[in-house]
Amino acid sequence: MSELTFNGNDHTITLRDRNGQVVGTWEANNRTASTATLPYVRNGNYQVQDRHQPHTHGAREDTADGEYGSHGIIRFNVNGHDGVGIHSGRNNTPDRTPQQGTGTDHVTNGCIRTTDEAMRAISETMQQDPLLTVHVEHNRNQR
């Protein structure tokens, strides 16, 4: 079974297949809006809800500039916070923070944001090699 590791220090997400081989490493962030009820995902291991394919919202919403990117969201269980996951999106849409981040720098409501390229590779891998775990390490509040 495959697994994802988010490294909050390096701002990367790494996908490993069932044999432990690295499929890829991509840019990722866990920057959250000041209004988010989850300021960041704490270090630990999380069970994935969407094991075989990401949860999608339809062609009108799942776009490169959409909230969740072109490939939807991979949700995982964070106690007390439904709907937290990994997704892309907001490639060319500045957020309303002073930094005006786009893409992986665009804030979320607690989720980890990565690239469309990463989500495509993860989605393709999940279809043959179910994703069971998200491991978060070296993460801290990035507001």
Short mmCIF file of C-alpha atoms in Angstrom, two decimals:
data_model
loop_
_atom_site.label_atom_id
_atom_site.label_comp_id
_atom_site.label_asym_id
_atom_site.label_seq_id
_atom_site.Cartn_x
_atom_site.Cartn_y
_atom_site.Cartn_z
CA MET A 1 0.00 0.00 0.00
CA SER A 2 1.30 3.45 -0.84
CA GLU A 3 1.88 6.31 1.60
CA LEU A 4 2.43 10.06 1.54
CA THR A 5 4.85 11.96 3.76
CA PHE A 6 4.48 15.70 4.23
CA ASN A 7 7.62 17.40 5.54
CA GLY A 8 6.68 20.80 6.93
CA ASN A 9 10.30 21.86 7.28
CA ASP A 10 11.23 21.16 3.64
CA HIS A 11 7.74 22.05 2.31
CA THR A 12 7.55 18.83 0.33
CA ILE A 13 5.29 15.86 -0.07
CA THR A 14 6.74 12.47 -1.02
CA LEU A 15 4.82 9.50 -2.41
CA ARG A 16 6.16 6.00 -1.79
CA ASP A 17 4.68 2.92 -3.40
CA ARG A 18 3.91 -0.41 -1.68
CA ASN A 19 7.58 -1.41 -1.97
CA GLY A 20 8.80 1.77 -0.28
CA GLN A 21 10.17 3.17 -3.53
CA VAL A 22 9.85 6.93 -4.04
CA VAL A 23 7.41 7.69 -6.85
CA GLY A 24 8.01 11.43 -6.57
CA THR A 25 8.59 14.42 -4.33
CA TRP A 26 6.81 17.74 -4.89
CA GLU A 27 6.41 21.15 -3.32
CA ALA A 28 3.69 21.37 -0.65
CA ASN A 29 2.63 23.69 2.16
CA ASN A 30 0.32 23.73 5.14
CA ARG A 31 -0.26 27.52 5.29
CA THR A 32 -3.66 28.23 6.77
CA ALA A 33 -5.95 31.22 6.90
CA SER A 34 -6.13 33.05 10.21
CA THR A 35 -9.81 32.06 10.38
CA ALA A 36 -9.12 28.31 9.98
CA THR A 37 -10.20 26.13 12.91
CA LEU A 38 -7.17 23.91 12.27
CA PRO A 39 -4.05 26.11 12.31
CA TYR A 40 -1.89 23.26 10.93
CA VAL A 41 -1.80 19.47 10.72
CA ARG A 42 0.14 18.15 13.69
CA ASN A 43 2.96 15.62 13.28
CA GLY A 44 1.71 12.06 13.18
CA ASN A 45 0.19 9.31 11.04
CA TYR A 46 -3.29 9.72 9.59
CA GLN A 47 -5.64 7.18 8.02
CA VAL A 48 -6.71 8.06 4.48
CA GLN A 49 -10.44 8.17 3.69
CA ASP A 50 -10.07 8.30 -0.11
CA ARG A 51 -7.81 5.29 -0.71
CA HIS A 52 -8.36 4.53 -4.41
CA GLN A 53 -9.07 7.96 -5.87
CA PRO A 54 -9.40 11.55 -4.66
CA HIS A 55 -12.80 12.96 -3.75
CA THR A 56 -13.87 15.25 -6.60
CA HIS A 57 -16.36 18.11 -6.83
CA GLY A 58 -17.18 18.17 -10.56
CA ALA A 59 -15.57 19.66 -13.65
CA ARG A 60 -16.72 23.22 -12.87
CA GLU A 61 -15.02 23.25 -9.45
CA ASP A 62 -12.03 20.94 -9.96
CA THR A 63 -9.76 23.19 -12.03
CA ALA A 64 -6.15 24.38 -11.70
CA ASP A 65 -7.40 27.66 -10.20
CA GLY A 66 -10.22 26.06 -8.23
CA GLU A 67 -10.21 25.54 -4.48
CA TYR A 68 -9.08 21.89 -4.73
CA GLY A 69 -7.20 21.83 -8.05
CA SER A 70 -7.75 19.65 -11.09
CA HIS A 71 -7.72 16.31 -9.27
CA GLY A 72 -9.87 16.83 -6.15
CA ILE A 73 -8.85 16.18 -2.55
CA ILE A 74 -7.45 13.18 -0.70
CA ARG A 75 -9.11 13.37 2.69
CA PHE A 76 -7.60 11.90 5.83
CA ASN A 77 -8.82 11.59 9.41
CA VAL A 78 -7.84 14.46 11.69
CA ASN A 79 -9.66 14.32 15.03
CA GLY A 80 -12.38 16.96 15.18
CA HIS A 81 -11.74 18.30 11.67
CA ASP A 82 -13.76 16.70 8.86
CA GLY A 83 -12.65 17.27 5.30
CA VAL A 84 -8.94 17.90 5.95
CA GLY A 85 -6.78 16.60 3.16
CA ILE A 86 -4.22 17.10 0.45
CA HIS A 87 -5.08 18.95 -2.73
CA SER A 88 -3.72 21.45 -5.23
CA GLY A 89 -5.43 24.51 -6.72
CA ARG A 90 -5.29 28.30 -6.77
CA ASN A 91 -2.44 28.22 -9.31
CA ASN A 92 -3.06 31.80 -10.45
CA THR A 93 -5.42 33.03 -7.75
CA PRO A 94 -3.78 35.23 -5.11
CA ASP A 95 -5.06 34.81 -1.59
CA ARG A 96 -6.02 37.75 0.59
CA THR A 97 -3.05 37.51 2.95
CA PRO A 98 -0.31 40.15 2.90
CA GLN A 99 1.98 37.69 1.08
CA GLN A 100 -0.56 37.21 -1.75
CA GLY A 101 0.41 33.56 -2.17
CA THR A 102 -0.64 31.51 -5.20
CA GLY A 103 -0.39 27.80 -5.87
CA THR A 104 1.16 25.89 -2.96
CA ASP A 105 1.61 29.16 -1.05
CA HIS A 106 -2.12 29.95 -1.16
CA VAL A 107 -3.67 29.48 2.29
CA THR A 108 -6.18 26.74 3.12
CA ASN A 109 -8.60 26.04 5.96
CA GLY A 110 -6.22 23.43 7.38
CA CYS A 111 -5.34 21.31 4.36
CA ILE A 112 -1.96 20.61 2.81
CA ARG A 113 -1.72 22.18 -0.66
CA THR A 114 0.54 20.72 -3.33
CA THR A 115 0.81 20.93 -7.12
CA ASP A 116 -1.48 19.59 -9.86
CA GLU A 117 1.48 17.52 -11.08
CA ALA A 118 1.75 15.87 -7.66
CA MET A 119 -1.98 15.22 -7.43
CA ARG A 120 -2.01 13.66 -10.90
CA ALA A 121 0.84 11.27 -10.00
CA ILE A 122 -0.71 10.43 -6.62
CA SER A 123 -4.13 9.83 -8.23
CA GLU A 124 -2.65 7.52 -10.86
CA THR A 125 -0.69 5.56 -8.23
CA MET A 126 -3.73 5.21 -5.93
CA GLN A 127 -5.72 3.41 -8.62
CA GLN A 128 -3.23 0.50 -8.63
CA ASP A 129 -1.73 0.87 -5.16
CA PRO A 130 -4.24 2.11 -2.55
CA LEU A 131 -3.12 5.01 -0.37
CA LEU A 132 -3.52 4.12 3.30
CA THR A 133 -1.46 6.59 5.30
CA VAL A 134 -0.44 10.24 5.38
CA HIS A 135 2.59 10.83 7.58
CA VAL A 136 3.21 14.41 8.73
CA GLU A 137 6.62 15.34 10.10
CA HIS A 138 8.49 18.52 11.06
CA ASN A 139 5.32 20.57 10.73
CA ARG A 140 4.49 23.74 12.61
CA ASN A 141 2.15 26.68 12.31
CA GLN A 142 2.91 28.49 9.01
CA ARG A 143 0.34 31.29 9.24
#
